[in-house]
Amino acid sequence: MRLFIAIEIPDDLKKMIGRLRVEIPGTRWVQAEQIHLTLAFLGEVDEPTFELLNEELGRVKVPEFRLCFSGVGGFPDRHRPRVLWVGLEPQPRLQALAAMVRETVRACGIQQEERPFSPHVTLARLKLPHSRQADAFLDQPHKQKLPPFLVQEFTLFQSRLTAQGAVHVQIKNYRLAATADCTQRRKSGKVGT
Ligand code: 2AM
């Protein structure tokens, strides 16, 4: 099974993010329903490792938290983008969650890249690195357009490679620890910490 671990984005936000799409030559945009925030990429995992992983991920306990989007950017950098993304404001609980998830994955014998976790939501992948349209897209101020959201769980996904591209299937959701501040704010209709 080809697996990855990510935070699911609420459907209404996926639709809003999907609407950032513009015409850029040689670009494959992520379909709105597939938009996610990757915490760890695992690649091919065998059945015994999967069973162990499933059990160990249940032990990852970080308090739930709120995420705010920041501006758009490009990997490896905005002048030669191969990937377009929307970033997230710094959130220590997100960093803690990604570190614990990656540590758990390593402890299950699955290699993880050493690069530090750089929170982003991939929007598009570019085959042609230089274009006026990509420059224009990266120069837009997207910051205020996306509302924050509350993260209460993370998800183990299977990525099935098909002729039409990768299809992501949720395998299991792992709840984060509820916090009094988030519960209180949910009751009052506000988005939590
Ligand atoms: P990203 O788009 O958030 O950067 C599911 O395939 C997700 O796993 C992708 O969205 C991508 O995260 C990440 N991913 C896919 N292939 C990868 C690879 N070979 N190495 C690292 N991350 C990968």
Coordinates of N, CA and C and ligand atoms in Angstrom, one line a residue:
M1 N 0.8 -1.2 0.0 CA 0.0 0.0 0.0 C 0.9 1.3 0.0
R2 N 0.5 2.2 -0.8 CA 1.3 3.5 -0.9 C 0.5 4.5 0.1
L3 N 1.2 4.9 1.1 CA 0.5 5.6 2.2 C 1.1 7.0 2.4
F4 N 0.3 7.9 2.9 CA 0.8 9.2 3.5 C -0.1 9.6 4.6
I5 N 0.3 10.5 5.4 CA -0.4 11.0 6.6 C -0.6 12.5 6.4
A6 N -1.9 13.0 6.6 CA -2.2 14.4 6.3 C -3.3 14.9 7.2
I7 N -3.4 16.2 7.1 CA -4.6 16.8 7.8 C -5.6 17.1 6.7
E8 N -6.8 16.6 6.9 CA -7.9 16.9 5.9 C -8.3 18.3 6.1
I9 N -8.6 19.0 5.0 CA -9.1 20.4 5.0 C -10.6 20.3 4.9
P10 N -11.3 21.1 5.7 CA -12.8 21.1 5.5 C -13.3 21.4 4.1
D11 N -14.4 20.7 3.7 CA -14.8 20.8 2.3 C -15.0 22.2 1.8
D12 N -15.6 23.1 2.6 CA -15.9 24.5 2.2 C -14.6 25.2 1.9
L13 N -13.5 24.9 2.7 CA -12.2 25.5 2.5 C -11.6 25.0 1.2
K14 N -11.7 23.6 1.0 CA -11.2 23.0 -0.2 C -11.7 23.7 -1.4
K15 N -13.0 24.0 -1.4 CA -13.7 24.7 -2.5 C -13.1 26.1 -2.7
M16 N -12.9 26.8 -1.6 CA -12.3 28.1 -1.7 C -10.9 28.1 -2.3
I17 N -10.1 27.1 -1.8 CA -8.7 27.0 -2.2 C -8.7 26.6 -3.7
G18 N -9.7 25.7 -4.1 CA -9.8 25.3 -5.5 C -10.0 26.5 -6.4
R19 N -10.7 27.5 -5.9 CA -11.1 28.7 -6.7 C -9.9 29.6 -6.9
L20 N -8.7 29.4 -6.3 CA -7.5 30.2 -6.5 C -6.9 29.8 -7.9
R21 N -7.4 28.7 -8.4 CA -6.9 28.2 -9.7 C -6.9 29.3 -10.8
V22 N -5.8 29.4 -11.6 CA -5.8 30.3 -12.7 C -5.1 29.6 -13.9
E23 N -5.2 30.1 -15.1 CA -4.6 29.5 -16.2 C -3.1 29.7 -16.2
I24 N -2.3 28.7 -16.1 CA -0.8 28.7 -16.2 C -0.4 27.6 -17.1
P25 N 0.4 27.9 -18.1 CA 0.7 26.9 -19.1 C 1.6 25.8 -18.4
G26 N 1.3 24.5 -18.8 CA 2.1 23.4 -18.3 C 2.0 23.1 -16.9
T27 N 0.8 23.3 -16.3 CA 0.5 23.2 -14.9 C -0.6 22.2 -14.6
R28 N -0.4 21.3 -13.6 CA -1.4 20.3 -13.2 C -1.9 20.8 -11.8
W29 N -3.1 21.2 -11.8 CA -3.7 21.7 -10.5 C -4.2 20.5 -9.7
V30 N -4.1 20.6 -8.4 CA -4.7 19.5 -7.6 C -6.2 19.7 -7.6
Q31 N -6.9 18.6 -7.8 CA -8.4 18.7 -7.7 C -8.8 19.1 -6.3
A32 N -9.8 20.0 -6.3 CA -10.3 20.6 -5.0 C -10.5 19.5 -3.9
E33 N -11.1 18.4 -4.3 CA -11.4 17.4 -3.3 C -10.2 16.6 -2.8
Q34 N -9.1 16.7 -3.5 CA -7.8 16.1 -3.1 C -6.9 17.0 -2.3
I35 N -7.3 18.2 -2.1 CA -6.4 19.2 -1.4 C -6.2 18.7 0.1
H36 N -5.0 18.7 0.6 CA -4.7 18.3 2.0 C -3.4 18.9 2.4
L37 N -3.1 18.7 3.7 CA -1.8 19.2 4.3 C -1.0 18.0 4.7
T38 N 0.0 17.7 4.0 CA 0.8 16.5 4.2 C 1.6 16.6 5.5
L39 N 1.6 15.6 6.4 CA 2.5 15.6 7.6 C 3.6 14.7 7.3
A40 N 3.4 13.6 6.6 CA 4.5 12.6 6.3 C 4.1 11.8 5.1
F41 N 5.1 11.5 4.3 CA 4.9 10.6 3.1 C 5.6 9.3 3.4
L42 N 4.9 8.2 3.3 CA 5.5 6.9 3.7 C 5.9 6.1 2.5
G43 N 5.3 6.2 1.4 CA 5.5 5.3 0.2 C 4.9 4.0 0.5
E44 N 5.5 2.9 -0.2 CA 5.0 1.6 -0.1 C 5.2 1.0 1.3
V45 N 4.2 0.5 1.9 CA 4.3 -0.1 3.3 C 3.6 -1.5 3.2
D46 N 4.3 -2.5 3.8 CA 3.8 -3.9 3.8 C 2.8 -4.1 5.0
E47 N 2.1 -5.2 4.9 CA 0.9 -5.4 5.8 C 1.4 -5.4 7.3
P48 N 2.4 -6.1 7.7 CA 2.8 -6.1 9.2 C 3.2 -4.7 9.6
T49 N 3.9 -3.9 8.8 CA 4.3 -2.6 9.2 C 3.0 -1.7 9.3
F50 N 2.1 -1.9 8.4 CA 0.9 -1.1 8.4 C 0.1 -1.4 9.7
E51 N 0.1 -2.6 10.2 CA -0.6 -3.0 11.4 C 0.0 -2.3 12.6
L52 N 1.4 -2.3 12.6 CA 2.1 -1.7 13.7 C 1.9 -0.2 13.7
L53 N 2.0 0.4 12.5 CA 1.8 1.9 12.3 C 0.4 2.3 12.8
N54 N -0.6 1.6 12.4 CA -2.0 1.9 12.8 C -2.1 2.0 14.3
E55 N -1.5 1.0 15.0 CA -1.5 1.0 16.5 C -0.7 2.2 17.1
E56 N 0.5 2.4 16.6 CA 1.4 3.4 17.1 C 0.8 4.8 16.9
L57 N 0.2 5.1 15.7 CA -0.4 6.4 15.4 C -1.5 6.8 16.4
G58 N -2.1 5.8 16.9 CA -3.2 6.0 17.9 C -2.6 6.6 19.2
R59 N -1.3 6.5 19.4 CA -0.7 7.0 20.7 C -0.2 8.4 20.5
V60 N -0.3 9.0 19.3 CA 0.2 10.4 19.1 C -0.9 11.3 19.7
K61 N -0.5 12.0 20.7 CA -1.5 12.9 21.4 C -1.0 14.3 21.4
V62 N -1.6 15.2 20.6 CA -1.3 16.6 20.6 C -2.7 17.3 20.8
P63 N -2.7 18.4 21.5 CA -4.0 19.1 21.7 C -4.5 19.6 20.3
E64 N -5.8 19.6 20.1 CA -6.3 20.2 18.9 C -5.9 21.7 18.8
F65 N -6.0 22.2 17.6 CA -5.5 23.5 17.3 C -6.1 24.2 16.1
R66 N -5.9 25.5 16.0 CA -6.4 26.3 14.9 C -5.3 26.6 13.9
L67 N -5.6 26.5 12.6 CA -4.7 26.8 11.6 C -5.2 28.0 10.8
C68 N -4.2 28.9 10.5 CA -4.5 30.1 9.7 C -3.7 30.0 8.4
F69 N -4.3 30.3 7.3 CA -3.5 30.3 6.0 C -2.7 31.6 5.9
S70 N -1.5 31.5 5.3 CA -0.7 32.7 5.0 C -0.8 32.8 3.4
G71 N 0.3 33.4 2.9 CA 0.2 33.6 1.4 C 0.6 32.5 0.6
V72 N 0.7 32.7 -0.7 CA 1.1 31.6 -1.7 C 2.6 31.7 -1.9
G73 N 3.2 30.6 -2.3 CA 4.6 30.5 -2.6 C 4.9 29.4 -3.5
G74 N 6.2 29.2 -3.8 CA 6.7 28.2 -4.8 C 7.8 27.4 -4.2
F75 N 7.9 26.1 -4.5 CA 9.1 25.3 -4.3 C 9.7 25.0 -5.6
P76 N 11.1 25.0 -5.7 CA 12.0 25.2 -4.6 C 12.1 26.7 -4.2
D77 N 11.7 27.6 -5.1 CA 11.6 29.0 -4.7 C 10.6 29.7 -5.7
R78 N 10.2 30.9 -5.3 CA 9.2 31.5 -6.1 C 9.6 32.0 -7.5
H79 N 11.0 32.0 -7.7 CA 11.5 32.4 -9.0 C 11.6 31.3 -10.0
R80 N 11.7 30.0 -9.5 CA 11.7 28.8 -10.3 C 10.7 27.8 -9.8
P81 N 9.5 28.1 -9.7 CA 8.5 27.2 -9.0 C 8.3 26.0 -9.8
R82 N 8.3 24.8 -9.1 CA 7.9 23.5 -9.7 C 6.6 23.1 -9.0
V83 N 6.4 23.7 -7.8 CA 5.2 23.5 -7.0 C 4.7 24.8 -6.5
L84 N 3.4 25.0 -6.7 CA 2.7 26.2 -6.1 C 1.9 25.8 -4.9
W85 N 2.0 26.5 -3.8 CA 1.4 26.2 -2.6 C 0.8 27.4 -1.9
V86 N -0.1 27.1 -0.9 CA -0.5 28.1 0.0 C 0.0 27.7 1.4
G87 N 0.6 28.7 2.1 CA 1.3 28.4 3.3 C 0.4 28.5 4.5
L88 N 0.9 28.2 5.7 CA 0.2 28.3 7.0 C 1.0 29.2 8.0
E89 N 0.3 29.9 8.8 CA 0.9 30.7 9.8 C 1.6 29.8 10.8
P90 N 2.7 30.2 11.4 CA 3.4 29.3 12.4 C 2.4 28.9 13.5
Q91 N 2.4 27.6 13.8 CA 1.5 27.0 14.8 C 2.3 25.9 15.5
P92 N 2.8 26.2 16.8 CA 3.7 25.2 17.5 C 3.0 23.8 17.6
R93 N 1.7 23.7 17.7 CA 1.0 22.4 17.8 C 1.1 21.6 16.5
L94 N 1.1 22.3 15.4 CA 1.2 21.7 14.1 C 2.6 21.1 14.0
Q95 N 3.6 21.9 14.4 CA 5.0 21.4 14.3 C 5.2 20.2 15.2
A96 N 4.6 20.3 16.4 CA 4.7 19.1 17.4 C 4.0 17.9 16.8
L97 N 2.9 18.1 16.2 CA 2.1 16.9 15.6 C 3.0 16.3 14.4
A98 N 3.5 17.1 13.6 CA 4.3 16.6 12.4 C 5.5 15.9 13.0
A99 N 6.2 16.5 14.0 CA 7.4 15.8 14.6 C 7.0 14.4 15.2
M100 N 5.9 14.4 15.9 CA 5.5 13.1 16.5 C 5.1 12.1 15.5
V101 N 4.4 12.5 14.5 CA 4.0 11.6 13.4 C 5.2 11.0 12.7
R102 N 6.1 11.9 12.4 CA 7.3 11.4 11.6 C 8.2 10.5 12.5
E103 N 8.3 10.8 13.8 CA 9.0 10.0 14.7 C 8.4 8.6 14.8
T104 N 7.0 8.6 14.9 CA 6.3 7.3 15.0 C 6.5 6.5 13.7
V105 N 6.5 7.2 12.6 CA 6.7 6.5 11.3 C 8.1 5.9 11.2
R106 N 9.1 6.7 11.7 CA 10.5 6.2 11.7 C 10.6 5.0 12.7
A107 N 9.9 5.1 13.8 CA 10.0 4.0 14.8 C 9.4 2.7 14.3
C108 N 8.5 2.8 13.3 CA 7.9 1.6 12.6 C 8.8 1.1 11.5
G109 N 10.0 1.7 11.3 CA 11.0 1.2 10.3 C 10.8 1.9 8.9
I110 N 10.1 3.0 8.9 CA 9.9 3.6 7.5 C 10.7 4.9 7.5
Q111 N 11.6 5.0 6.5 CA 12.5 6.1 6.4 C 11.7 7.4 6.2
Q112 N 12.2 8.5 6.8 CA 11.6 9.8 6.6 C 12.7 10.8 6.1
E113 N 12.4 11.7 5.2 CA 13.4 12.7 4.8 C 13.8 13.5 6.0
E114 N 15.1 14.0 6.0 CA 15.6 14.8 7.1 C 15.2 16.3 7.0
R115 N 14.7 16.7 5.8 CA 14.4 18.1 5.6 C 13.3 18.5 6.7
P116 N 13.5 19.7 7.2 CA 12.5 20.1 8.2 C 11.1 20.2 7.6
F117 N 10.1 20.0 8.5 CA 8.7 20.1 8.1 C 8.4 21.6 7.7
S118 N 7.9 21.7 6.5 CA 7.6 23.1 6.0 C 6.1 23.1 5.6
P119 N 5.2 23.5 6.5 CA 3.8 23.4 6.3 C 3.3 24.1 5.1
H120 N 2.6 23.4 4.2 CA 2.1 23.9 3.0 C 1.0 23.1 2.5
V121 N 0.1 23.6 1.7 CA -0.9 22.9 0.9 C -0.6 23.0 -0.5
T122 N -0.3 21.9 -1.2 CA 0.1 22.0 -2.6 C -1.1 22.3 -3.4
L123 N -1.0 23.3 -4.3 CA -2.0 23.7 -5.2 C -1.8 23.2 -6.6
A124 N -0.6 23.2 -7.1 CA -0.3 22.8 -8.5 C 1.1 22.4 -8.6
R125 N 1.3 21.6 -9.7 CA 2.7 21.1 -10.0 C 3.0 21.6 -11.4
L126 N 4.2 22.2 -11.6 CA 4.5 22.9 -12.9 C 5.5 22.1 -13.7
K127 N 5.3 21.9 -15.0 CA 6.3 21.2 -15.8 C 7.2 22.2 -16.4
L128 N 6.7 23.5 -16.6 CA 7.5 24.6 -17.2 C 7.7 25.6 -16.1
P129 N 9.0 25.7 -15.7 CA 9.3 26.5 -14.5 C 9.1 28.0 -14.6
H130 N 9.3 28.5 -15.8 CA 9.2 30.0 -16.0 C 8.0 30.4 -16.7
S131 N 7.1 31.2 -16.1 CA 6.0 31.7 -16.9 C 5.5 33.0 -16.2
R132 N 5.1 33.9 -17.1 CA 4.6 35.2 -16.6 C 3.3 35.0 -15.7
Q133 N 2.5 33.9 -16.1 CA 1.3 33.7 -15.3 C 1.6 33.2 -13.9
A134 N 2.7 32.3 -13.8 CA 3.1 31.8 -12.5 C 3.6 33.0 -11.6
D135 N 4.3 33.9 -12.2 CA 4.8 35.1 -11.5 C 3.7 35.9 -11.0
A136 N 2.7 36.1 -11.9 CA 1.5 37.0 -11.5 C 0.7 36.3 -10.4
F137 N 0.6 35.0 -10.5 CA -0.1 34.2 -9.4 C 0.6 34.4 -8.1
L138 N 1.9 34.3 -8.1 CA 2.7 34.4 -6.8 C 2.7 35.8 -6.3
D139 N 2.5 36.8 -7.1 CA 2.5 38.2 -6.6 C 1.1 38.6 -6.0
Q140 N 0.1 37.8 -6.1 CA -1.2 38.2 -5.6 C -1.3 38.1 -4.1
P141 N -2.0 39.0 -3.5 CA -2.1 38.9 -2.0 C -3.3 38.0 -1.7
H142 N -3.1 36.7 -1.4 CA -4.2 35.7 -1.1 C -4.5 35.7 0.4
K143 N -3.7 36.4 1.1 CA -3.7 36.1 2.6 C -5.0 36.2 3.3
Q144 N -5.8 37.3 3.0 CA -7.0 37.5 3.8 C -8.2 36.6 3.3
K145 N -8.1 35.9 2.2 CA -9.2 35.3 1.6 C -9.7 34.0 2.2
L146 N -8.7 33.3 2.9 CA -9.1 32.0 3.4 C -9.3 32.0 5.0
P147 N -10.4 31.6 5.5 CA -10.6 31.6 6.9 C -9.8 30.5 7.6
P148 N -9.6 30.7 8.9 CA -8.9 29.7 9.7 C -9.8 28.5 9.9
F149 N -9.2 27.3 10.3 CA -10.0 26.1 10.6 C -9.4 25.4 11.8
L150 N -10.3 24.6 12.4 CA -9.9 23.9 13.6 C -9.5 22.5 13.2
V151 N -8.3 22.0 13.7 CA -7.8 20.7 13.4 C -8.1 19.8 14.6
Q152 N -8.9 18.8 14.4 CA -9.2 17.9 15.5 C -8.8 16.5 15.3
E153 N -8.2 16.2 14.1 CA -7.8 14.8 13.8 C -6.7 14.9 12.7
F154 N -6.0 13.8 12.5 CA -5.2 13.6 11.3 C -5.5 12.3 10.7
T155 N -5.1 12.1 9.5 CA -5.7 11.0 8.7 C -4.6 10.2 8.0
L156 N -4.7 8.9 8.0 CA -3.8 8.0 7.2 C -4.5 7.8 5.9
F157 N -3.8 8.1 4.8 CA -4.4 8.0 3.5 C -3.7 6.9 2.7
Q158 N -4.4 6.3 1.8 CA -3.8 5.5 0.8 C -3.8 6.3 -0.5
S159 N -2.7 6.3 -1.3 CA -2.7 6.9 -2.6 C -2.6 5.9 -3.6
R160 N -3.7 5.7 -4.4 CA -3.8 4.7 -5.4 C -3.4 5.3 -6.7
L161 N -2.4 4.8 -7.4 CA -2.0 5.4 -8.7 C -2.8 4.8 -9.8
T162 N -3.5 5.7 -10.5 CA -4.4 5.2 -11.6 C -3.9 6.0 -12.9
A163 N -4.5 5.5 -14.0 CA -4.2 6.2 -15.3 C -4.6 7.7 -15.3
Q164 N -5.6 8.0 -14.4 CA -6.1 9.4 -14.3 C -5.3 10.2 -13.3
G165 N -4.3 9.6 -12.7 CA -3.6 10.3 -11.6 C -3.8 9.6 -10.3
A166 N -3.3 10.1 -9.2 CA -3.4 9.5 -7.9 C -4.8 9.7 -7.3
V167 N -5.4 8.7 -6.7 CA -6.7 8.8 -6.0 C -6.4 8.6 -4.5
H168 N -6.8 9.5 -3.7 CA -6.6 9.4 -2.2 C -7.8 8.8 -1.5
V169 N -7.5 7.8 -0.7 CA -8.6 7.1 0.0 C -8.3 7.2 1.5
Q170 N -9.2 7.7 2.3 CA -9.0 7.8 3.8 C -9.0 6.4 4.3
I171 N -8.0 6.0 5.1 CA -8.0 4.7 5.8 C -8.4 4.8 7.2
K172 N -7.9 5.8 7.9 CA -8.3 5.9 9.3 C -8.0 7.3 9.8
N173 N -8.9 7.8 10.7 CA -8.7 9.1 11.3 C -8.2 8.9 12.7
Y174 N -7.3 9.8 13.2 CA -6.8 9.7 14.6 C -7.1 11.0 15.3
R175 N -7.9 10.9 16.3 CA -8.4 12.1 17.1 C -7.2 12.8 17.8
L176 N -7.2 14.1 17.8 CA -6.3 14.9 18.7 C -7.0 15.0 20.0
A177 N -6.2 15.5 21.0 CA -6.8 15.6 22.4 C -7.6 16.9 22.4
A178 N -8.8 16.8 22.9 CA -9.7 18.0 23.0 C -9.1 18.9 24.1
T179 N -9.3 20.2 23.9 CA -8.8 21.2 24.9 C -10.0 22.0 25.3
A180 N -9.9 22.5 26.6 CA -11.0 23.3 27.1 C -11.2 24.5 26.3
D181 N -10.2 25.2 25.8 CA -10.3 26.4 25.1 C -11.0 26.2 23.8
C182 N -10.7 25.1 23.1 CA -11.3 24.8 21.8 C -12.8 24.4 22.0
T183 N -13.1 23.6 23.0 CA -14.4 23.1 23.3 C -15.3 24.3 23.6
Q184 N -14.8 25.2 24.4 CA -15.6 26.4 24.8 C -15.9 27.2 23.6
R185 N -14.9 27.4 22.7 CA -15.1 28.3 21.6 C -16.0 27.7 20.6
R186 N -16.0 26.3 20.5 CA -16.9 25.6 19.6 C -18.3 25.8 20.0
K187 N -18.6 25.7 21.3 CA -19.9 25.9 21.9 C -20.4 27.3 21.5
S188 N -19.5 28.3 21.6 CA -19.9 29.7 21.3 C -19.8 30.0 19.8
G189 N -19.5 29.0 19.0 CA -19.5 29.2 17.5 C -18.3 29.8 17.0
K190 N -17.2 29.9 17.8 CA -15.9 30.5 17.3 C -15.0 29.3 17.0
V191 N -14.0 29.6 16.2 CA -13.0 28.6 15.9 C -11.9 28.6 17.0
G192 N -11.5 27.4 17.5 CA -10.6 27.4 18.7 C -9.2 27.7 18.4
T193 N -8.3 27.6 19.4 CA -6.9 28.0 19.4 C -6.1 27.3 18.3
Ligands
2AM1 P1 2.7 17.7 -0.8 O1 2.0 17.8 -2.1 O2 1.9 18.2 0.4 O3 4.1 18.3 -0.8 C1 0.4 12.5 -1.3 O4 1.0 11.9 -2.4 C2 1.3 13.6 -0.8 O5 2.5 13.1 -0.3 C3 1.6 14.6 -1.8 O6 0.6 15.6 -1.8 C4 3.0 15.1 -1.4 O7 2.9 16.1 -0.5 C5 3.6 13.9 -0.7 N1 4.5 13.1 -1.5 C6 4.2 12.4 -2.6 N2 5.2 11.8 -3.2 C7 6.2 12.1 -2.4 C8 7.6 11.8 -2.4 N3 8.2 11.0 -3.3 N4 8.4 12.3 -1.4 C9 7.8 13.1 -0.5 N5 6.5 13.5 -0.4 C10 5.8 13.0 -1.3

